[in-house]
mmCIF file of C-alpha atoms in Angstrom:
data_model
loop_
_atom_site.group_PDB
_atom_site.id
_atom_site.type_symbol
_atom_site.label_atom_id
_atom_site.label_comp_id
_atom_site.label_asym_id
_atom_site.label_seq_id
_atom_site.Cartn_x
_atom_site.Cartn_y
_atom_site.Cartn_z
ATOM 1 C CA MET I 1 0.190 -0.051 -0.169
ATOM 2 C CA PRO I 2 1.126 3.310 -0.316
ATOM 3 C CA ALA I 3 2.787 5.386 2.553
ATOM 4 C CA ASN I 4 -0.280 8.231 2.507
ATOM 5 C CA GLY I 5 -2.839 5.041 2.412
ATOM 6 C CA SER I 6 -4.503 6.257 -0.938
ATOM 7 C CA ALA I 7 -5.383 3.671 -3.984
ATOM 8 C CA ASP I 8 -3.805 5.451 -6.158
ATOM 9 C CA PRO I 9 -0.679 3.801 -8.065
ATOM 10 C CA ILE I 10 2.462 3.549 -6.186
ATOM 11 C CA GLU I 11 5.303 6.072 -7.777
ATOM 12 C CA LEU I 12 7.959 4.867 -5.215
ATOM 13 C CA SER I 13 9.525 1.429 -4.056
ATOM 14 C CA VAL I 14 11.967 2.161 -1.228
ATOM 15 C CA ILE I 15 14.215 -0.778 -1.157
ATOM 16 C CA VAL I 16 16.260 -1.223 1.930
ATOM 17 C CA PRO I 17 18.895 -4.630 2.612
ATOM 18 C CA THR I 18 19.052 -5.429 6.195
ATOM 19 C CA LEU I 19 20.610 -7.943 8.295
ATOM 20 C CA ASP I 20 20.472 -7.565 11.990
ATOM 21 C CA GLU I 21 19.668 -3.740 12.025
ATOM 22 C CA ALA I 22 16.837 -3.396 14.469
ATOM 23 C CA GLU I 23 18.937 -0.926 16.478
ATOM 24 C CA VAL I 24 18.597 2.181 13.329
ATOM 25 C CA LEU I 25 16.062 0.938 11.000
ATOM 26 C CA PRO I 26 13.164 2.086 12.807
ATOM 27 C CA GLY I 27 14.553 6.027 12.289
ATOM 28 C CA LEU I 28 14.527 5.653 8.310
ATOM 29 C CA LEU I 29 10.837 3.612 8.480
ATOM 30 C CA ALA I 30 9.493 6.871 10.342
ATOM 31 C CA ASP I 31 11.236 9.104 8.177
ATOM 32 C CA LEU I 32 9.707 7.341 5.443
ATOM 33 C CA HIS I 33 6.487 7.277 6.721
ATOM 34 C CA GLY I 34 6.263 11.053 7.355
ATOM 35 C CA GLN I 35 7.437 11.764 3.616
ATOM 36 C CA GLN I 36 4.883 14.161 1.767
ATOM 37 C CA GLY I 37 3.764 14.364 -1.900
ATOM 38 C CA VAL I 38 4.576 11.021 -2.566
ATOM 39 C CA ARG I 39 3.193 7.991 -2.960
ATOM 40 C CA LEU I 40 5.670 4.879 -1.977
ATOM 41 C CA GLU I 41 5.704 1.579 -0.500
ATOM 42 C CA VAL I 42 8.678 0.010 1.864
ATOM 43 C CA LEU I 43 10.540 -3.766 1.080
ATOM 44 C CA VAL I 44 12.735 -4.349 3.448
ATOM 45 C CA ALA I 45 15.102 -7.301 2.046
ATOM 46 C CA ASP I 46 16.325 -8.877 4.742
ATOM 47 C CA GLY I 47 19.060 -11.606 4.740
ATOM 48 C CA GLY I 48 18.679 -13.624 7.639
ATOM 49 C CA SER I 49 18.551 -11.062 10.684
ATOM 50 C CA THR I 50 18.611 -12.600 13.981
ATOM 51 C CA ASP I 51 17.759 -9.932 15.906
ATOM 52 C CA ALA I 52 14.264 -8.001 15.765
ATOM 53 C CA THR I 53 14.515 -6.341 12.521
ATOM 54 C CA ALA I 54 11.968 -8.358 10.384
ATOM 55 C CA ALA I 55 9.344 -7.716 13.270
ATOM 56 C CA VAL I 56 10.188 -3.860 13.251
ATOM 57 C CA ALA I 57 9.562 -3.823 9.867
ATOM 58 C CA ALA I 58 6.418 -5.199 9.625
ATOM 59 C CA ALA I 59 5.059 -3.353 12.383
ATOM 60 C CA ALA I 60 6.313 0.173 10.635
ATOM 61 C CA GLY I 61 4.214 -1.723 7.496
ATOM 62 C CA ALA I 62 7.091 -2.228 5.537
ATOM 63 C CA ARG I 63 6.553 -5.117 3.062
ATOM 64 C CA VAL I 64 9.514 -7.787 4.391
ATOM 65 C CA ILE I 65 11.101 -9.766 1.836
ATOM 66 C CA ALA I 66 13.445 -12.592 3.028
ATOM 67 C CA ALA I 67 16.463 -13.045 0.863
ATOM 68 C CA PRO I 68 19.775 -14.975 0.225
ATOM 69 C CA ARG I 69 22.332 -12.745 2.121
ATOM 70 C CA GLY I 70 24.503 -10.288 0.377
ATOM 71 C CA ARG I 71 23.137 -6.933 -0.418
ATOM 72 C CA GLY I 72 22.863 -7.083 -3.989
ATOM 73 C CA ALA I 73 20.970 -10.612 -3.889
ATOM 74 C CA GLN I 74 18.810 -8.833 -1.337
ATOM 75 C CA MET I 75 17.922 -5.711 -3.041
ATOM 76 C CA ASN I 76 17.536 -7.605 -6.315
ATOM 77 C CA ALA I 77 14.978 -10.205 -4.748
ATOM 78 C CA ALA I 78 13.362 -7.027 -3.371
ATOM 79 C CA ALA I 79 12.963 -5.299 -6.806
ATOM 80 C CA ARG I 80 11.673 -8.153 -8.372
ATOM 81 C CA LEU I 81 8.001 -7.802 -6.486
ATOM 82 C CA ALA I 82 8.274 -3.841 -5.904
ATOM 83 C CA GLN I 83 5.396 -2.457 -7.396
ATOM 84 C CA GLY I 84 6.279 1.363 -7.877
ATOM 85 C CA SER I 85 7.444 3.183 -11.318
ATOM 86 C CA MET I 86 10.300 3.946 -9.917
ATOM 87 C CA LEU I 87 13.055 2.391 -7.086
ATOM 88 C CA LEU I 88 15.108 3.653 -4.514
ATOM 89 C CA PHE I 89 18.058 1.574 -2.407
ATOM 90 C CA LEU I 90 18.462 2.905 0.663
ATOM 91 C CA HIS I 91 21.014 1.879 3.950
ATOM 92 C CA ALA I 92 19.324 1.091 7.082
ATOM 93 C CA ASP I 93 21.384 3.465 8.553
ATOM 94 C CA SER I 94 20.247 6.615 6.384
ATOM 95 C CA ARG I 95 18.057 9.414 7.505
ATOM 96 C CA LEU I 96 15.681 11.478 5.851
ATOM 97 C CA PRO I 97 14.698 14.940 8.317
ATOM 98 C CA ASP I 98 13.539 16.853 4.966
ATOM 99 C CA PRO I 99 9.673 15.776 4.475
ATOM 100 C CA HIS I 100 10.012 16.771 0.750
ATOM 101 C CA LEU I 101 12.951 15.075 0.135
ATOM 102 C CA LEU I 102 11.656 12.151 -1.901
ATOM 103 C CA ALA I 103 9.403 14.093 -3.693
ATOM 104 C CA GLY I 104 12.053 16.926 -4.846
ATOM 105 C CA ALA I 105 13.972 13.643 -5.921
ATOM 106 C CA LEU I 106 11.285 12.472 -7.991
ATOM 107 C CA ARG I 107 10.611 15.630 -9.822
ATOM 108 C CA ALA I 108 14.366 15.781 -10.750
ATOM 109 C CA LEU I 109 14.714 12.301 -11.822
ATOM 110 C CA GLN I 110 11.039 12.933 -13.653
ATOM 111 C CA GLY I 111 12.440 15.914 -15.167
ATOM 112 C CA ALA I 112 15.881 14.297 -16.452
ATOM 113 C CA SER I 113 14.258 11.773 -18.445
ATOM 114 C CA ARG I 114 12.428 13.260 -20.236
ATOM 115 C CA THR I 115 15.355 13.433 -22.370
ATOM 116 C CA ASP I 116 17.493 10.762 -21.212
ATOM 117 C CA ALA I 117 15.909 7.117 -20.024
ATOM 118 C CA ASN I 118 19.208 6.117 -18.985
ATOM 119 C CA VAL I 119 19.714 8.441 -15.840
ATOM 120 C CA ALA I 120 20.205 7.251 -12.457
ATOM 121 C CA GLY I 121 20.050 9.919 -9.416
ATOM 122 C CA HIS I 122 22.090 9.834 -6.024
ATOM 123 C CA PHE I 123 21.929 12.336 -2.986
ATOM 124 C CA PRO I 124 24.661 14.022 -1.283
ATOM 125 C CA LEU I 125 25.724 13.100 2.220
ATOM 126 C CA CYS I 126 25.600 14.526 5.400
ATOM 127 C CA PHE I 127 27.147 12.235 8.450
ATOM 128 C CA ASP I 128 25.359 12.130 11.584
ATOM 129 C CA ARG I 129 28.560 12.254 14.292
ATOM 130 C CA ARG I 130 28.671 11.674 17.761
ATOM 131 C CA ASP I 131 31.521 13.866 17.989
ATOM 132 C CA ASP I 132 33.547 16.344 16.075
ATOM 133 C CA ARG I 133 36.372 14.487 15.819
ATOM 134 C CA ASN I 134 38.330 14.685 11.662
ATOM 135 C CA ARG I 135 35.596 17.554 10.788
ATOM 136 C CA LEU I 136 38.284 18.063 7.513
ATOM 137 C CA GLY I 137 37.877 14.112 6.502
ATOM 138 C CA TYR I 138 34.298 13.954 6.772
ATOM 139 C CA ARG I 139 33.699 17.451 5.148
ATOM 140 C CA TYR I 140 35.972 16.067 2.314
ATOM 141 C CA LEU I 141 33.154 12.975 1.704
ATOM 142 C CA GLU I 142 30.144 15.104 2.060
ATOM 143 C CA GLU I 143 31.789 17.454 -0.338
ATOM 144 C CA LYS I 144 32.789 14.632 -2.877
ATOM 145 C CA SER I 145 29.512 12.791 -2.739
ATOM 146 C CA THR I 146 28.373 15.530 -4.676
ATOM 147 C CA LEU I 147 30.398 15.171 -7.482
ATOM 148 C CA ASN I 148 29.113 12.364 -10.473
ATOM 149 C CA ARG I 149 33.257 10.964 -10.842
ATOM 150 C CA GLU I 150 34.248 8.341 -11.365
ATOM 151 C CA GLN I 151 34.161 6.090 -7.915
ATOM 152 C CA THR I 152 32.680 9.233 -5.941
ATOM 153 C CA ILE I 153 28.941 7.219 -5.879
ATOM 154 C CA ASN I 154 28.458 4.604 -3.177
ATOM 155 C CA GLY I 155 25.626 2.977 -1.889
ATOM 156 C CA ASP I 156 24.970 5.152 1.549
ATOM 157 C CA GLN I 157 24.239 7.822 -1.133
ATOM 158 C CA GLY I 158 20.975 5.867 -2.132
ATOM 159 C CA LEU I 159 20.066 5.125 -5.542
ATOM 160 C CA LEU I 160 17.133 6.649 -7.509
ATOM 161 C CA LEU I 161 16.151 5.337 -11.245
ATOM 162 C CA VAL I 162 13.205 3.926 -13.269
ATOM 163 C CA ALA I 163 12.673 0.491 -13.069
ATOM 164 C CA PRO I 164 12.501 -0.271 -16.634
ATOM 165 C CA PHE I 165 16.164 1.223 -16.471
ATOM 166 C CA PHE I 166 17.484 -1.124 -13.428
ATOM 167 C CA ALA I 167 16.025 -4.126 -15.538
ATOM 168 C CA ARG I 168 18.269 -2.901 -18.541
ATOM 169 C CA LEU I 169 21.044 -2.719 -16.116
ATOM 170 C CA GLY I 170 20.390 -6.394 -15.166
ATOM 171 C CA GLY I 171 19.924 -5.784 -11.537
ATOM 172 C CA PHE I 172 23.347 -5.647 -8.680
ATOM 173 C CA ASP I 173 26.268 -8.280 -9.330
ATOM 174 C CA GLU I 174 25.664 -11.020 -7.028
ATOM 175 C CA GLY I 175 29.254 -12.537 -7.128
ATOM 176 C CA LEU I 176 30.291 -10.535 -4.136
ATOM 177 C CA PRO I 177 29.066 -9.568 -0.788
ATOM 178 C CA PHE I 178 29.637 -6.382 -1.175
ATOM 179 C CA LEU I 179 31.282 -3.699 -4.012
ATOM 180 C CA GLU I 180 27.741 -4.116 -5.598
ATOM 181 C CA ASP I 181 27.475 -0.479 -5.731
ATOM 182 C CA GLN I 182 30.366 0.237 -7.212
ATOM 183 C CA ARG I 183 29.457 -2.055 -10.116
ATOM 184 C CA ILE I 184 26.329 -0.984 -10.672
ATOM 185 C CA ALA I 185 27.289 2.899 -10.550
ATOM 186 C CA ALA I 186 30.095 1.824 -13.478
ATOM 187 C CA ARG I 187 27.667 0.428 -15.895
ATOM 188 C CA ILE I 188 25.546 3.115 -15.558
ATOM 189 C CA ARG I 189 28.488 5.338 -16.395
ATOM 190 C CA SER I 190 28.916 3.587 -18.936
ATOM 191 C CA CYS I 191 25.289 3.700 -20.930
ATOM 192 C CA GLY I 192 23.356 6.364 -19.173
ATOM 193 C CA ARG I 193 24.685 9.202 -16.553
ATOM 194 C CA TRP I 194 24.502 10.277 -13.291
ATOM 195 C CA LEU I 195 22.549 13.097 -11.845
ATOM 196 C CA THR I 196 22.781 14.916 -8.355
ATOM 197 C CA LEU I 197 19.516 14.808 -6.619
ATOM 198 C CA PRO I 198 18.212 18.141 -4.442
ATOM 199 C CA GLY I 199 18.750 18.217 -1.200
ATOM 200 C CA ARG I 200 21.123 15.914 1.800
ATOM 201 C CA LEU I 201 20.439 12.484 2.505
ATOM 202 C CA HIS I 202 21.834 11.894 6.208
ATOM 203 C CA THR I 203 23.857 8.753 7.013
ATOM 204 C CA SER I 204 25.213 7.222 10.075
ATOM 205 C CA ALA I 205 29.376 7.378 10.565
ATOM 206 C CA ARG I 206 28.975 4.388 13.009
ATOM 207 C CA ARG I 207 31.540 2.437 11.023
ATOM 208 C CA PHE I 208 33.641 5.084 10.880
ATOM 209 C CA GLU I 209 33.656 5.912 14.463
ATOM 210 C CA THR I 210 33.786 2.290 15.927
ATOM 211 C CA GLU I 211 36.597 1.198 13.192
ATOM 212 C CA GLY I 212 38.677 4.573 13.540
ATOM 213 C CA PHE I 213 37.992 6.969 10.732
ATOM 214 C CA HIS I 214 41.427 6.978 9.348
ATOM 215 C CA ARG I 215 41.699 3.201 9.409
ATOM 216 C CA ARG I 216 38.083 2.638 7.578
ATOM 217 C CA TYR I 217 39.183 5.262 4.721
ATOM 218 C CA LEU I 218 42.194 3.431 4.598
ATOM 219 C CA LEU I 219 40.580 0.535 3.668
ATOM 220 C CA MET I 220 38.253 0.949 1.433
ATOM 221 C CA GLY I 221 40.665 2.990 -0.371
ATOM 222 C CA LEU I 222 42.620 -0.389 -0.609
ATOM 223 C CA ILE I 223 39.664 -2.310 -1.280
ATOM 224 C CA MET I 224 38.899 0.160 -4.517
ATOM 225 C CA VAL I 225 42.592 -0.270 -5.732
ATOM 226 C CA MET I 226 41.887 -4.113 -5.889
ATOM 227 C CA HIS I 227 39.039 -4.499 -7.443
ATOM 228 C CA SER I 228 39.812 -1.846 -9.767
ATOM 229 C CA LEU I 229 43.073 -3.833 -10.510
ATOM 230 C CA GLY I 230 41.383 -6.928 -11.037
ATOM 231 C CA ARG I 231 43.155 -8.741 -8.385
ATOM 232 C CA GLU I 232 40.066 -10.649 -7.283
ATOM 233 C CA GLU I 233 42.496 -13.207 -5.358
ATOM 234 C CA PHE I 234 42.742 -10.649 -2.685
ATOM 235 C CA PHE I 235 39.570 -10.781 -1.612
ATOM 236 C CA ALA I 236 39.133 -14.486 -1.574
ATOM 237 C CA ARG I 237 42.159 -14.644 0.645
ATOM 238 C CA ALA I 238 40.905 -11.868 3.122
ATOM 239 C CA PRO I 239 36.831 -12.692 3.067
ATOM 240 C CA GLN I 240 36.705 -10.118 6.305
ATOM 241 C CA VAL I 241 37.456 -7.312 4.341
ATOM 242 C CA TYR I 242 34.033 -6.717 4.575
ATOM 243 C CA ARG I 243 32.316 -7.158 8.128
ATOM 244 C CA VAL I 244 28.842 -6.585 8.681
ATOM 245 C CA GLN I 245 27.822 -3.867 11.498
ATOM 246 C CA ARG I 246 27.747 -6.098 14.218
ATOM 247 C CA GLN I 247 31.273 -7.300 13.329
ATOM 248 C CA THR I 248 32.749 -4.486 13.658
ATOM 249 C CA GLY I 249 35.246 -2.897 15.991
ATOM 250 C CA ARG I 250 38.726 -1.130 16.183
ATOM 251 C CA LEU I 251 40.010 -2.244 12.454
ATOM 252 C CA LEU I 252 43.616 -3.555 12.535
ATOM 253 C CA LEU I 253 45.148 -3.036 8.550
ATOM 254 C CA SER I 254 48.459 -5.057 9.296
ATOM 255 C CA PRO I 255 46.930 -8.271 8.483
ATOM 256 C CA TYR I 256 45.525 -6.827 4.917
ATOM 257 C CA PHE I 257 49.328 -5.590 4.153
ATOM 258 C CA ARG I 258 50.720 -8.608 4.999
ATOM 259 C CA LEU I 259 48.538 -10.253 2.602
ATOM 260 C CA LEU I 260 49.642 -7.685 -0.003
ATOM 261 C CA ARG I 261 53.360 -8.717 0.338
ATOM 262 C CA SER I 262 52.787 -12.314 0.669
ATOM 263 C CA LEU I 263 50.687 -11.816 -3.128
ATOM 264 C CA ALA I 264 53.484 -10.463 -4.296
ATOM 265 C CA ARG I 265 56.134 -13.155 -3.204
ATOM 266 C CA HIS I 266 54.800 -16.454 -3.334
ATOM 267 C CA HIS I 267 51.477 -15.770 -5.651
ATOM 268 C CA TRP I 268 51.705 -13.012 -8.468
ATOM 269 C CA GLY I 269 54.915 -13.743 -9.484
ATOM 270 C CA LEU I 270 57.361 -11.075 -11.364
ATOM 271 C CA ARG I 271 55.576 -10.501 -14.493
ATOM 272 C CA THR I 272 51.771 -10.184 -13.019
ATOM 273 C CA THR I 273 53.200 -7.648 -10.201
ATOM 274 C CA GLY I 274 54.941 -5.554 -12.897
ATOM 275 C CA THR I 275 51.452 -5.551 -14.389
ATOM 276 C CA THR I 276 49.802 -4.764 -11.177
ATOM 277 C CA LEU I 277 52.477 -1.602 -10.201
ATOM 278 C CA LEU I 278 52.006 -0.117 -13.973
ATOM 279 C CA ARG I 279 47.756 -0.278 -13.666
ATOM 280 C CA LEU I 280 48.291 0.889 -9.978
ATOM 281 C CA GLY I 281 49.961 3.778 -11.303
ATOM 282 C CA VAL I 282 47.273 4.537 -14.378
ATOM 283 C CA TYR I 283 44.418 4.294 -11.427
ATOM 284 C CA LEU I 284 46.343 6.399 -9.308
ATOM 285 C CA ARG I 285 46.860 9.106 -12.200
ATOM 286 C CA ALA I 286 42.839 9.092 -13.261
ATOM 287 C CA ASN I 287 42.530 9.844 -9.384
ATOM 288 C CA LEU I 288 45.271 12.288 -8.782
ATOM 289 C CA TRP I 289 42.049 15.065 -9.180
ATOM 290 C CA GLN I 290 41.332 14.346 -5.592
ATOM 291 C CA LEU I 291 43.972 15.515 -4.105
ATOM 292 C CA PHE I 292 43.373 18.660 -5.738
ATOM 293 C CA PHE I 293 39.818 18.741 -4.437
ATOM 294 C CA PHE I 294 40.729 17.854 -1.678
ATOM 295 C CA GLY I 295 43.270 21.313 -1.482
ATOM 296 C CA ASP I 296 39.733 23.042 -2.123
ATOM 297 C CA VAL I 297 37.641 21.717 0.859
ATOM 298 C CA LEU I 298 40.382 22.550 2.798
ATOM 299 C CA LEU I 299 40.460 26.101 1.291
ATOM 300 C CA ARG I 300 36.568 26.291 1.599
ATOM 301 C CA PRO I 301 36.613 28.924 4.468
ATOM 302 C CA LEU I 302 38.626 30.754 2.032
ATOM 303 C CA LEU I 303 36.765 29.997 -1.349
ATOM 304 C CA GLY I 304 33.402 29.729 -0.318
ATOM 305 C CA PRO I 305 30.878 26.992 -1.187
ATOM 306 C CA GLY I 306 30.648 25.580 -4.417
ATOM 307 C CA ARG I 307 33.899 26.708 -5.846
ATOM 308 C CA SER I 308 36.513 24.250 -6.654
ATOM 309 C CA PRO I 309 39.428 26.223 -8.629
ATOM 310 C CA LEU I 310 42.104 23.432 -8.125
ATOM 311 C CA LEU I 311 39.763 20.752 -9.134
ATOM 312 C CA GLY I 312 39.095 23.272 -12.155
ATOM 313 C CA LEU I 313 43.249 23.336 -12.436
ATOM 314 C CA HIS I 314 43.493 19.641 -12.753
ATOM 315 C CA ASP I 315 40.932 19.815 -15.146
ATOM 316 C CA ARG I 316 42.671 21.789 -17.487
ATOM 317 C CA LEU I 317 45.783 20.841 -17.349
ATOM 318 C CA ARG I 318 44.145 17.011 -18.273
ATOM 319 C CA ALA I 319 42.681 17.842 -20.976
ATOM 320 C CA ARG I 320 45.927 19.922 -22.349
ATOM 321 C CA LEU I 321 47.636 16.342 -22.254
ATOM 322 C CA PRO I 322 47.185 13.572 -24.695
ATOM 323 C CA ALA I 323 44.946 10.760 -23.299
ATOM 324 C CA ARG I 324 46.494 7.568 -24.690
ATOM 325 C CA ASP I 325 50.245 8.079 -26.025
ATOM 326 C CA ARG I 326 51.508 4.858 -24.262
ATOM 327 C CA VAL I 327 55.081 6.252 -24.711
ATOM 328 C CA VAL I 328 54.392 9.511 -22.530
ATOM 329 C CA TRP I 329 52.387 7.794 -19.974
ATOM 330 C CA LEU I 330 54.271 4.376 -19.524
ATOM 331 C CA PRO I 331 57.065 5.830 -17.445
ATOM 332 C CA VAL I 332 54.849 7.879 -15.503
ATOM 333 C CA ASP I 333 52.310 5.380 -14.460
ATOM 334 C CA ALA I 334 55.692 3.304 -13.792
ATOM 335 C CA LEU I 335 56.998 5.506 -11.511
ATOM 336 C CA LEU I 336 53.318 6.383 -9.622
ATOM 337 C CA GLY I 337 52.987 2.835 -9.165
ATOM 338 C CA LEU I 338 56.469 1.906 -7.841
ATOM 339 C CA GLY I 339 55.961 4.907 -5.768
ATOM 340 C CA GLY I 340 52.208 3.841 -4.294
ATOM 341 C CA ALA I 341 53.683 0.598 -3.713
ATOM 342 C CA LEU I 342 56.473 1.781 -1.689
ATOM 343 C CA PHE I 343 54.600 4.120 0.425
ATOM 344 C CA VAL I 344 51.965 1.361 1.095
ATOM 345 C CA LEU I 345 54.612 -1.351 1.982
ATOM 346 C CA GLY I 346 57.409 0.723 3.182
ATOM 347 C CA VAL I 347 55.588 3.440 4.961
ATOM 348 C CA LEU I 348 52.094 2.564 5.946
ATOM 349 C CA ALA I 349 52.453 -1.063 6.085
ATOM 350 C CA PRO I 350 55.482 -0.963 9.143
ATOM 351 C CA TRP I 351 53.673 1.865 10.954
ATOM 352 C CA PHE I 352 50.262 0.068 11.400
ATOM 353 C CA ARG I 353 52.444 -3.090 12.824
ATOM 354 C CA LEU I 354 53.285 -0.964 14.914
ATOM 355 C CA VAL I 355 50.410 0.548 16.414
ATOM 356 C CA ASP I 356 48.732 -3.210 15.975
ATOM 357 C CA GLY I 357 50.859 -5.173 17.426
ATOM 358 C CA ARG I 358 51.886 -8.046 16.026
ATOM 359 C CA ALA I 359 49.480 -10.727 17.936
ATOM 360 C CA ASP I 360 49.633 -14.212 15.706
ATOM 361 C CA GLY I 361 45.413 -14.313 15.481
ATOM 362 C CA ASP I 362 44.738 -11.151 13.599
ATOM 363 C CA GLN I 363 44.625 -12.314 10.114
ATOM 364 C CA PRO I 364 42.092 -11.356 8.393
#
């Protein structure tokens, strides 16, 4: 039934994947119930919670869908049963303090869809935190969430799109229990375009606060690098690289750095290691814009809102350089890849080995 209880057709199906989220889910469900100007249904795609998640969802009027564990599989299962012409995928710890947020998002996407059927929207983020630590880091993540560049769009920003476009995309990739958001974001970019929706979606900073802001961000970066380089054996040998929220605690990074050294020495061999370093260089070069953008965020009190001259400088410089000249970029990528590897294994790895301790039982 639509949230407002009318018999009108449902405009929006909100799909929330859950696994033991009874603590945070009531806040999101209350926010969804308070949304105005939109007819919606809420589907909670549960992956086998052992707490009261399903009961909480049902009591709030949401439809509970039992699905195989894995965020992609859970969301696909709910999407197949959704009645709305548009789909919105949200994390359980999302909050919508603005009661008109979804109505405004629908209007924006409907307007964009009139000229482009293959368009998807995401919200800028605002992190709900318990204290003011790491203010610059959170501000950087929040400002980066307004962009539509590669690897800036994550599942916690929400995914809004028309149901036929989602069907053409083939749904979420279910190959891994994580990174389904990055994979569908890349597919959307390859065959359509992204739209930054109006307003801000609030999300919990609980994982950053529990695991440590810089540790969580470094691990996220490592995950994205390994995924982008196609080094799936990293994930096969480190199954705990993704942990559900109830398993989180202070994050130890030294086991993952040890795993990288082990892969390079005993698994990849000289040729694969060299290829990996070159690909790492290409990846780092493609993401140099983030350093420029961080400078803009750092200077925000002087620059004012919305201005990013350093990012603009990066883009102008990049536009003047040959994009596909292998003779030019091969040595650059080799140096970047080697420098990046030396920094990770020669600086970060020893540091976290020191601060994490050398307990035998801290394997990932």
